[in-house]
Short mmCIF file of N, CA and C and ligand atoms in Angstrom, two decimals:
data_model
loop_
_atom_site.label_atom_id
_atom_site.label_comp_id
_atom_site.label_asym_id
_atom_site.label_seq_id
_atom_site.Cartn_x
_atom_site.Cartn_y
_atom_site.Cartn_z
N UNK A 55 0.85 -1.20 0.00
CA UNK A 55 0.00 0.00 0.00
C UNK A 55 0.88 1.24 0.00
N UNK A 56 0.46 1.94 -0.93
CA UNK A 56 1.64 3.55 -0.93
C UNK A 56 0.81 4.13 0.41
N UNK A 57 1.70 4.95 0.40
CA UNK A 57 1.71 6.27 1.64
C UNK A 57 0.71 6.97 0.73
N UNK A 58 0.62 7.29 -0.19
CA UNK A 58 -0.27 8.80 -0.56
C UNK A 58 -1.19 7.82 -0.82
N UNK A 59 -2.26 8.65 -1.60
CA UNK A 59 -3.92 9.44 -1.70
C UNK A 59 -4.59 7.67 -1.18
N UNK A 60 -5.54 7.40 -0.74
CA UNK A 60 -6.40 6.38 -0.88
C UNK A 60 -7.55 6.90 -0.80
N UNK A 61 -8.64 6.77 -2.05
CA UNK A 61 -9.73 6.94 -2.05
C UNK A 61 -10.79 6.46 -1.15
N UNK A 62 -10.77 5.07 -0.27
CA UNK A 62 -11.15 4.36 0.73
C UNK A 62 -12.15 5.58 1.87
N UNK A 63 -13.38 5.58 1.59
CA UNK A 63 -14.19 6.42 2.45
C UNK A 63 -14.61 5.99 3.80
N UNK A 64 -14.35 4.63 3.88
CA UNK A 64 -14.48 3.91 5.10
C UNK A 64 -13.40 3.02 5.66
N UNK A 65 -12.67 2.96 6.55
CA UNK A 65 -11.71 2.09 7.01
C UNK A 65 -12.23 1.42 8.49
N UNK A 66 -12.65 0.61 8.26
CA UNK A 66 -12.86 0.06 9.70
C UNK A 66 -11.83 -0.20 11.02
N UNK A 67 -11.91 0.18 12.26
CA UNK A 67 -10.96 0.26 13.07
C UNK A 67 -11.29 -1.15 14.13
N UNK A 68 -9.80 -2.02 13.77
CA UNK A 68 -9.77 -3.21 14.20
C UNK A 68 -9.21 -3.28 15.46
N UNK A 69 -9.13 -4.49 16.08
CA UNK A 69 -8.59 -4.48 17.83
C UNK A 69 -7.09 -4.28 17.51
N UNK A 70 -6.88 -3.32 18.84
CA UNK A 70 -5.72 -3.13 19.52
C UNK A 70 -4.86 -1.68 18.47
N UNK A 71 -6.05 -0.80 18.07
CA UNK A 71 -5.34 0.69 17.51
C UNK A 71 -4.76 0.39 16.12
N UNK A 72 -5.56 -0.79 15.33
CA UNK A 72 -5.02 -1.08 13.91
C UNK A 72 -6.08 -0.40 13.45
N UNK A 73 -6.62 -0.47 12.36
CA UNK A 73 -7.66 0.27 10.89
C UNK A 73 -7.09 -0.73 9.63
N UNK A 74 -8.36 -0.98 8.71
CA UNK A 74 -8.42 -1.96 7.69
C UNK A 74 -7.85 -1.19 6.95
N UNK A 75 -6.70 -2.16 6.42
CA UNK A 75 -5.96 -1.42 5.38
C UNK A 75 -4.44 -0.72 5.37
N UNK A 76 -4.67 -0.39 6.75
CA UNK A 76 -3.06 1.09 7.31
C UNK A 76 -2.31 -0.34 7.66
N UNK A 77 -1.24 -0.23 7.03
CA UNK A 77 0.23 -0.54 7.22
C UNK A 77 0.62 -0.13 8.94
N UNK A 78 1.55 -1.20 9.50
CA UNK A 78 2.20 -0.53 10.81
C UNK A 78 3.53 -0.63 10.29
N UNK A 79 4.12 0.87 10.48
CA UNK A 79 5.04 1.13 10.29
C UNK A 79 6.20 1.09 10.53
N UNK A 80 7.51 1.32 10.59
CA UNK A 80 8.31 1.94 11.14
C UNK A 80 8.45 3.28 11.59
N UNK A 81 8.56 3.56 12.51
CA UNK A 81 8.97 5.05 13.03
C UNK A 81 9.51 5.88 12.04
N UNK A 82 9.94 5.88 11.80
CA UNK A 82 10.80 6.44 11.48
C UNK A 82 12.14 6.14 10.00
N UNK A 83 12.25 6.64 9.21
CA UNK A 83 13.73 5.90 8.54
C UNK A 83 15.02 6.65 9.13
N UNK A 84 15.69 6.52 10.16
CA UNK A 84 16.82 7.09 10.66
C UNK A 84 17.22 6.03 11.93
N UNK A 85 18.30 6.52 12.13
CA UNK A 85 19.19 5.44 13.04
C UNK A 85 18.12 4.80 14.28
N UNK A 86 17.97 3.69 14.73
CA UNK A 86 17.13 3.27 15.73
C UNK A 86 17.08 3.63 17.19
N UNK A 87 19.05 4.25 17.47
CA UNK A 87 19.27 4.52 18.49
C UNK A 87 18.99 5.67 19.42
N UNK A 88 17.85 6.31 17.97
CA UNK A 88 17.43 7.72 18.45
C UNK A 88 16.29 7.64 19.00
N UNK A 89 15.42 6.49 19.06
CA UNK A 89 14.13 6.33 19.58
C UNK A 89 13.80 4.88 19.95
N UNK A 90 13.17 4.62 20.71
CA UNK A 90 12.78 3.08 21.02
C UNK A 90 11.34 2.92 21.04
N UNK A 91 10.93 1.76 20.45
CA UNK A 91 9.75 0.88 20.29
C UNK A 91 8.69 1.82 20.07
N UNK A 92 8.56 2.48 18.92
CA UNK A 92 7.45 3.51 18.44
C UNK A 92 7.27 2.43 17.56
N UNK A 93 5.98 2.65 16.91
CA UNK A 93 5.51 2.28 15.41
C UNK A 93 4.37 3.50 14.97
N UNK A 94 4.13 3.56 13.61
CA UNK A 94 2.97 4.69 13.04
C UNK A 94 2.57 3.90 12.21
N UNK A 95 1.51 4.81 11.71
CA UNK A 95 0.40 4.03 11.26
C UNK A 95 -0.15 5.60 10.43
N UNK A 96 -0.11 5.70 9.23
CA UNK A 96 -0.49 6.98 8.42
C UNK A 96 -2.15 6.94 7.87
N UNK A 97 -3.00 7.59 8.78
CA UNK A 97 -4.29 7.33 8.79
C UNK A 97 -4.98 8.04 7.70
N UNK A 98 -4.38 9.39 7.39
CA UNK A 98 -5.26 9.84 5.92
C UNK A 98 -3.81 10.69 5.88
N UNK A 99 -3.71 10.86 3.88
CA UNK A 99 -2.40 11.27 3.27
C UNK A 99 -3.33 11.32 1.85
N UNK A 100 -3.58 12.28 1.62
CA UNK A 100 -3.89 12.43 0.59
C UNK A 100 -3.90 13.87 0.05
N UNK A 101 -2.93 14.23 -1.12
CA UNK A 101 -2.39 15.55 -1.68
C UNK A 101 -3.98 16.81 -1.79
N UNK A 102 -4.64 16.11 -1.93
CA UNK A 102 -6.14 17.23 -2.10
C UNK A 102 -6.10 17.91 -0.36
N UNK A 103 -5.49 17.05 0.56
CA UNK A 103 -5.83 17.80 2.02
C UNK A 103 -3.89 17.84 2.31
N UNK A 104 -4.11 19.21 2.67
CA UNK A 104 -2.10 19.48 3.41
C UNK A 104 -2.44 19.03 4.50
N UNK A 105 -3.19 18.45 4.96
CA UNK A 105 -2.20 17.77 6.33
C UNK A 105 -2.19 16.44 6.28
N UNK A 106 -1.55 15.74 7.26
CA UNK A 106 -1.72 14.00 7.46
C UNK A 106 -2.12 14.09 8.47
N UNK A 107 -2.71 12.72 8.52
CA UNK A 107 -3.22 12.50 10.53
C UNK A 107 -2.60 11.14 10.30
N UNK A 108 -1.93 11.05 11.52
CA UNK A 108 -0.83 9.69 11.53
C UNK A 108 -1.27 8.99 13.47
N UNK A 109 -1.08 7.77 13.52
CA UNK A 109 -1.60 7.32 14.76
C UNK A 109 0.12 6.50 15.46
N UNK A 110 0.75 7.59 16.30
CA UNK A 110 1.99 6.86 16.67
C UNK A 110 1.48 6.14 17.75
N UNK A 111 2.46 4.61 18.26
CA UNK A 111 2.46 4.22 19.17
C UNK A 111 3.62 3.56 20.12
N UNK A 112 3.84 4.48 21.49
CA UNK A 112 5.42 3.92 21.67
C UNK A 112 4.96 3.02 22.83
N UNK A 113 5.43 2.23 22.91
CA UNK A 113 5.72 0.86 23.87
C UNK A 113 5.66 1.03 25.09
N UNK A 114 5.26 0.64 25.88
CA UNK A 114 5.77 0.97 27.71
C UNK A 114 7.33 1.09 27.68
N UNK A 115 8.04 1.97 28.37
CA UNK A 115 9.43 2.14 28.53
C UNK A 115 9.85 2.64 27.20
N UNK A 116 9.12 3.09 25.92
CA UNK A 116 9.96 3.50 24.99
C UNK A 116 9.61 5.05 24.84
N UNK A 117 10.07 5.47 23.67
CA UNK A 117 10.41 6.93 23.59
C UNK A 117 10.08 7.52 22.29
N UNK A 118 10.05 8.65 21.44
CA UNK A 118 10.15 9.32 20.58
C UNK A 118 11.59 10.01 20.08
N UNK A 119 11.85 10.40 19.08
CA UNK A 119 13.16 10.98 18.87
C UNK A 119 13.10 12.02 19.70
N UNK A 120 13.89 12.78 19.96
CA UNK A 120 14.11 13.84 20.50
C UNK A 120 14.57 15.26 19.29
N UNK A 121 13.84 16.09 18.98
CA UNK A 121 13.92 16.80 17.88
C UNK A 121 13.03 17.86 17.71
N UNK A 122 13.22 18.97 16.87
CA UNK A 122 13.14 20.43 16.37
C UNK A 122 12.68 20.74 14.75
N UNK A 123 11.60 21.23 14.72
CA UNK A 123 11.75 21.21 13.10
C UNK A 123 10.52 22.70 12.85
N UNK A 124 10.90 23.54 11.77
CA UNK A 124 9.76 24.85 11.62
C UNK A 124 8.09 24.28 11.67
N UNK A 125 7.59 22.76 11.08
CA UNK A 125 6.30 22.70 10.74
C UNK A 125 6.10 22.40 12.57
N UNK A 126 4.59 22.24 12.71
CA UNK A 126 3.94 21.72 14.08
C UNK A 126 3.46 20.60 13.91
N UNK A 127 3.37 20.00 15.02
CA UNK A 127 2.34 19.19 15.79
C UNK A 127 1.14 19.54 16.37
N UNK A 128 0.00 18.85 16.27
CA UNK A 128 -1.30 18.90 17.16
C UNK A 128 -1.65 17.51 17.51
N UNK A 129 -0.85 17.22 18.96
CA UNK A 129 -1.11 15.87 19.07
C UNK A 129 -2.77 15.41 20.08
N UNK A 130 -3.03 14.08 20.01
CA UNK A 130 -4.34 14.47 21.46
C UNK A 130 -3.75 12.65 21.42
N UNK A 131 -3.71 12.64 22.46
CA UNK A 131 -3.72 11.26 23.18
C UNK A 131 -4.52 10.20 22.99
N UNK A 132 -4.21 9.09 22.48
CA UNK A 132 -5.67 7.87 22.42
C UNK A 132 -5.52 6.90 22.90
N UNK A 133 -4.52 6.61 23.63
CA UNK A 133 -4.27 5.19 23.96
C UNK A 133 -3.28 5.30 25.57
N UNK A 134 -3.58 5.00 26.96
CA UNK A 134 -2.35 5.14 27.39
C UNK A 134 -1.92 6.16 28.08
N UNK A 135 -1.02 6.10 28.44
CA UNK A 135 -0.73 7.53 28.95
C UNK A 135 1.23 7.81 29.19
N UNK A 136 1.76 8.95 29.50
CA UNK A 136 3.20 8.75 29.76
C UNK A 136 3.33 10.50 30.17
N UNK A 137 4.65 10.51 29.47
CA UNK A 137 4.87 11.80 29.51
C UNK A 137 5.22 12.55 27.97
N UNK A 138 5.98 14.03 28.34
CA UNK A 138 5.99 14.85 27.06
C UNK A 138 6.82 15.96 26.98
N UNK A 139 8.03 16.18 26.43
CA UNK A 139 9.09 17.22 26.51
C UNK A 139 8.45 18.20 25.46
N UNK A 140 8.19 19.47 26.14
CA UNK A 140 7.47 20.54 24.69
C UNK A 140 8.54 21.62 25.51
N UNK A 141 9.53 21.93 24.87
CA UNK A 141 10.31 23.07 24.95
C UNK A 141 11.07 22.77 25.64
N UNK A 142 11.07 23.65 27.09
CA UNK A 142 11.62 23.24 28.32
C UNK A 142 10.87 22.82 29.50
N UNK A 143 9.85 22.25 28.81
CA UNK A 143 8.99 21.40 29.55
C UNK A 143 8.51 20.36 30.35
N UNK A 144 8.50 19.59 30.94
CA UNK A 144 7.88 18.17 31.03
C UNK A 144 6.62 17.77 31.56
N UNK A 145 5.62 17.37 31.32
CA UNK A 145 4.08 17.18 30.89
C UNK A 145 3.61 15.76 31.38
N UNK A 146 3.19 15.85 32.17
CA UNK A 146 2.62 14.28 31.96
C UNK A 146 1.21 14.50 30.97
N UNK A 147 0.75 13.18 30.76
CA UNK A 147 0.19 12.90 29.54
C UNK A 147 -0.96 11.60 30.00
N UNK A 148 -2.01 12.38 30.07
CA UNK A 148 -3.51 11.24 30.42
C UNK A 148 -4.32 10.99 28.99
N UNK A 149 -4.89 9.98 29.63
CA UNK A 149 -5.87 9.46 27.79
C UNK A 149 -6.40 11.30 27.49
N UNK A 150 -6.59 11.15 26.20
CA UNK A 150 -7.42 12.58 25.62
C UNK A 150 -6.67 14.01 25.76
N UNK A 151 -5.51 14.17 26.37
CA UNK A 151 -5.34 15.42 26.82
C UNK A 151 -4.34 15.46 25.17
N UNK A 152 -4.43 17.13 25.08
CA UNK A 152 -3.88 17.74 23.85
C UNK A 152 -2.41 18.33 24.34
N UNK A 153 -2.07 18.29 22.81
CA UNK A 153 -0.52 18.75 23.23
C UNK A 153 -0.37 19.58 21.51
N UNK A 154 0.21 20.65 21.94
CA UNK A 154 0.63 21.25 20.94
C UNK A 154 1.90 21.40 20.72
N UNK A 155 2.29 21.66 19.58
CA UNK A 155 4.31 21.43 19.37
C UNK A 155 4.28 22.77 18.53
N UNK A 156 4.52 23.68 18.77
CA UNK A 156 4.68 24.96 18.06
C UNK A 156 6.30 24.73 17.15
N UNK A 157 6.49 25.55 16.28
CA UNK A 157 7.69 25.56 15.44
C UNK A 157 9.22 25.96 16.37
N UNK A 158 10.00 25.00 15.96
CA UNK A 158 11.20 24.85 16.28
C UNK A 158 11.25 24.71 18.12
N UNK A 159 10.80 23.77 18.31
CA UNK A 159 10.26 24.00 19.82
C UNK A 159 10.72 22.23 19.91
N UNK A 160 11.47 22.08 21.10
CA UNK A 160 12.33 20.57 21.52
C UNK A 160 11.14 19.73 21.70
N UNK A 161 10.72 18.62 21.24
CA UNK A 161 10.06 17.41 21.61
C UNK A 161 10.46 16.33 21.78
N UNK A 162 9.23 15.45 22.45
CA UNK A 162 9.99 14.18 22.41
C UNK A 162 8.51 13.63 23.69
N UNK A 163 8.55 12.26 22.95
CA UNK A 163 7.41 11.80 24.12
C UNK A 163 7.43 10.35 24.08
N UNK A 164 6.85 10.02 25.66
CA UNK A 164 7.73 8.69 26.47
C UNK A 164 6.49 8.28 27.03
N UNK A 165 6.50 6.95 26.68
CA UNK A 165 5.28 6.02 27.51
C UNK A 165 5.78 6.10 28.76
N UNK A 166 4.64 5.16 29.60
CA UNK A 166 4.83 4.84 31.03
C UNK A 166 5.63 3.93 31.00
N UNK A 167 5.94 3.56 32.34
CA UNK A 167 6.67 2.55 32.58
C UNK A 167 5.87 0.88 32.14
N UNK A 168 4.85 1.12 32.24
CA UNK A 168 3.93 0.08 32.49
C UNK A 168 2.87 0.24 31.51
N UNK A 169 2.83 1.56 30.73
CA UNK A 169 1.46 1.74 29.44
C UNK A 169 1.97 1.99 28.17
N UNK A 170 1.03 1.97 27.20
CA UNK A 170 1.95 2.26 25.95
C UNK A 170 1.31 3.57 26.22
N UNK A 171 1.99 4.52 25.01
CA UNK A 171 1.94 6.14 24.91
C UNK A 171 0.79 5.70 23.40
N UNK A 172 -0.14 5.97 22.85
CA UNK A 172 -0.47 5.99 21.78
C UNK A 172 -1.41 7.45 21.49
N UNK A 173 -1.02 7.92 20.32
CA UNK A 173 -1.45 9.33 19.99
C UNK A 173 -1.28 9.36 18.69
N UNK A 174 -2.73 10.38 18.44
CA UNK A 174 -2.72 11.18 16.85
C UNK A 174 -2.07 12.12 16.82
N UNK A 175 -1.62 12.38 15.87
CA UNK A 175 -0.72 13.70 15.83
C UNK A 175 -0.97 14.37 13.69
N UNK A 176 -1.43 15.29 13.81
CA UNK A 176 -1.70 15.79 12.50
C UNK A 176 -0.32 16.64 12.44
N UNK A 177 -0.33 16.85 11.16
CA UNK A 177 0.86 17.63 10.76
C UNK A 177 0.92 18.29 9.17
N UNK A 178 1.83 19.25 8.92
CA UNK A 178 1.52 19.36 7.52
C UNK A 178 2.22 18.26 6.58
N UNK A 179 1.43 18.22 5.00
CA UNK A 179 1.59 17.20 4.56
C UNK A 179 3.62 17.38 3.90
N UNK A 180 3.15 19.11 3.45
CA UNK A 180 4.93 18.87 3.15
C UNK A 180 5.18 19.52 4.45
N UNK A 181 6.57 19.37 4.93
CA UNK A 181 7.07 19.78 6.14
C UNK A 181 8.95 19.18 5.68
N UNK A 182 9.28 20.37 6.16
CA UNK A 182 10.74 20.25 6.79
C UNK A 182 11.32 19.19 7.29
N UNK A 183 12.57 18.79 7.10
CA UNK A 183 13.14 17.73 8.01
C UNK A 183 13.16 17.56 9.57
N UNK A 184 13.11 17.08 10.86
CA UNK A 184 13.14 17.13 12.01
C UNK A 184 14.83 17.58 12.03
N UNK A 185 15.56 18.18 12.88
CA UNK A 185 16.37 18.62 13.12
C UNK A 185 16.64 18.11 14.83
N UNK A 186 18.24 17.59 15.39
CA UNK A 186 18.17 17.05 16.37
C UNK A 186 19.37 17.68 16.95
N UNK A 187 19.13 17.59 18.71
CA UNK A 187 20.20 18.50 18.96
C UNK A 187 21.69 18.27 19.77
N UNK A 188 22.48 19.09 18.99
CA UNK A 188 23.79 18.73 18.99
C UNK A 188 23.90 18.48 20.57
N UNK A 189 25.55 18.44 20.68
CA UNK A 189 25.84 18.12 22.35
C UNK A 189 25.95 18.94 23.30
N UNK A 190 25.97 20.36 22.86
CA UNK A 190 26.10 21.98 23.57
C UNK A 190 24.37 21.97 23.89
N UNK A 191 23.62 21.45 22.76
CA UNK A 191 22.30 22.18 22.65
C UNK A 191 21.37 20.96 23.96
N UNK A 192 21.92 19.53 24.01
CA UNK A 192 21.55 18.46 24.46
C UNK A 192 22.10 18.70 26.23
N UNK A 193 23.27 19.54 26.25
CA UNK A 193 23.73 20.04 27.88
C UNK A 193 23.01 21.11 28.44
N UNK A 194 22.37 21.85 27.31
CA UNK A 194 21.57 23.14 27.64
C UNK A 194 20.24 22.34 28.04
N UNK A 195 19.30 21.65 27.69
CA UNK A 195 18.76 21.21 28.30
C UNK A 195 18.41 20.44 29.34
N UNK A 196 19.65 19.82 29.44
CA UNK A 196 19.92 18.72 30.64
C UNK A 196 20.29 19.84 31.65
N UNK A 197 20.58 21.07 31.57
CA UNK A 197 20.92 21.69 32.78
C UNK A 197 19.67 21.87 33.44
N UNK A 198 18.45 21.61 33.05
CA UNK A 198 17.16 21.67 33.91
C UNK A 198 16.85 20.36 34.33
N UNK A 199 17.13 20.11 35.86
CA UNK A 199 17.04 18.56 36.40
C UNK A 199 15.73 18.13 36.00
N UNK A 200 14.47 18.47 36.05
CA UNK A 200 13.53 17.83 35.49
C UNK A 200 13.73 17.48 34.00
N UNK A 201 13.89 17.97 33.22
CA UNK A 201 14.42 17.48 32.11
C UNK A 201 15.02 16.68 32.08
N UNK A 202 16.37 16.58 32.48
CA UNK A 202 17.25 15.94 32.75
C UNK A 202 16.73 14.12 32.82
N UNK A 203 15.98 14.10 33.82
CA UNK A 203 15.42 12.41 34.01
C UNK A 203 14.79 12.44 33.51
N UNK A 204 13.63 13.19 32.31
CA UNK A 204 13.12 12.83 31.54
C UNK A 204 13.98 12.27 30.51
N UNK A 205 14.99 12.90 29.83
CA UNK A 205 15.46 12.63 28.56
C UNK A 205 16.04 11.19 29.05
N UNK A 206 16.47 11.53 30.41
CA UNK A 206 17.31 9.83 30.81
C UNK A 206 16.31 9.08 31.25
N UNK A 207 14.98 9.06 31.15
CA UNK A 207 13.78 7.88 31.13
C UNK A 207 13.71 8.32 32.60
N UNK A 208 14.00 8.66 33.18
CA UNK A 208 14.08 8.34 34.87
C UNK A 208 12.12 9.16 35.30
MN1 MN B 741 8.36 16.08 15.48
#
């Protein structure tokens, strides 16, 4: 199944956060060591609408990349719960609650220890590369101890 347009007006949504038809993905195409046990799932992609709505899901104990990029996020929670780095932030994260990712703004989001993290997240359809941050930019944030055990899972 390609990534773009599917005419499909109905997709039925099967057990355990699948839909008839959507591929489970890989996270990501970039090194693995930047994120653990996510998968996506690209729920509508079609060039007549600029945005996508994509359904990520990270694992109990796993993570999101950690990264920066000009387009946004509008995520809302569906599955689960964890936490959520938005800037210099850290967020916990209950079923349904919204999260916004404004442009060039640090993210990154982490299941529970014990739940998976699963969330929609729309975005634009073209968008910029994610951008990730160097080791000056990765100490600047770690100088805020809450941060700090977030990025280190703690
Ligand atoms: Mn992002």
């Amino acid at each position: 199944m390609s990534e773009r347009p599917t005419e499909t007006a109905h997709r039925a949504a099967l057990e355990g956060y699948r839909w008839d038809g959507v591929e489970v993905r890989r996270y990501k195409d970039e090194p693995a060591a930047l994120y653990k046990d996510v998968t996506r799932q690209v729920l509508f992609s079609d060039p007549r609408l600029k945005g996508e709505l994509r359904y990520f899901e990270v694992a109990p104990g796993g993570h999101s990349t950690l990264e920066k990029h000009e387009h946004m996020h509008a995520v809302l929670v569906l599955r689960g719960g964890g936490k959520c780095l938005i800037g210099g932030e850290v967020r916990a994260l209950k079923l349904n609650d919204l999260v916004t990712v404004p442009p060039w703004t640090w993210h990154q989001f982490r299941a529970g220890k014990d739940e998976p993290l699963g969330f929609l997240c729309l975005v634009n359809a073209e968008r910029d590369r994610p951008q990730l941050p160097s080791q000056s930019e990765l100490s600047e944030l770690k100088s805020d101890p809450a941060v700090r055990d977030f990025l280190d899972g703690k």
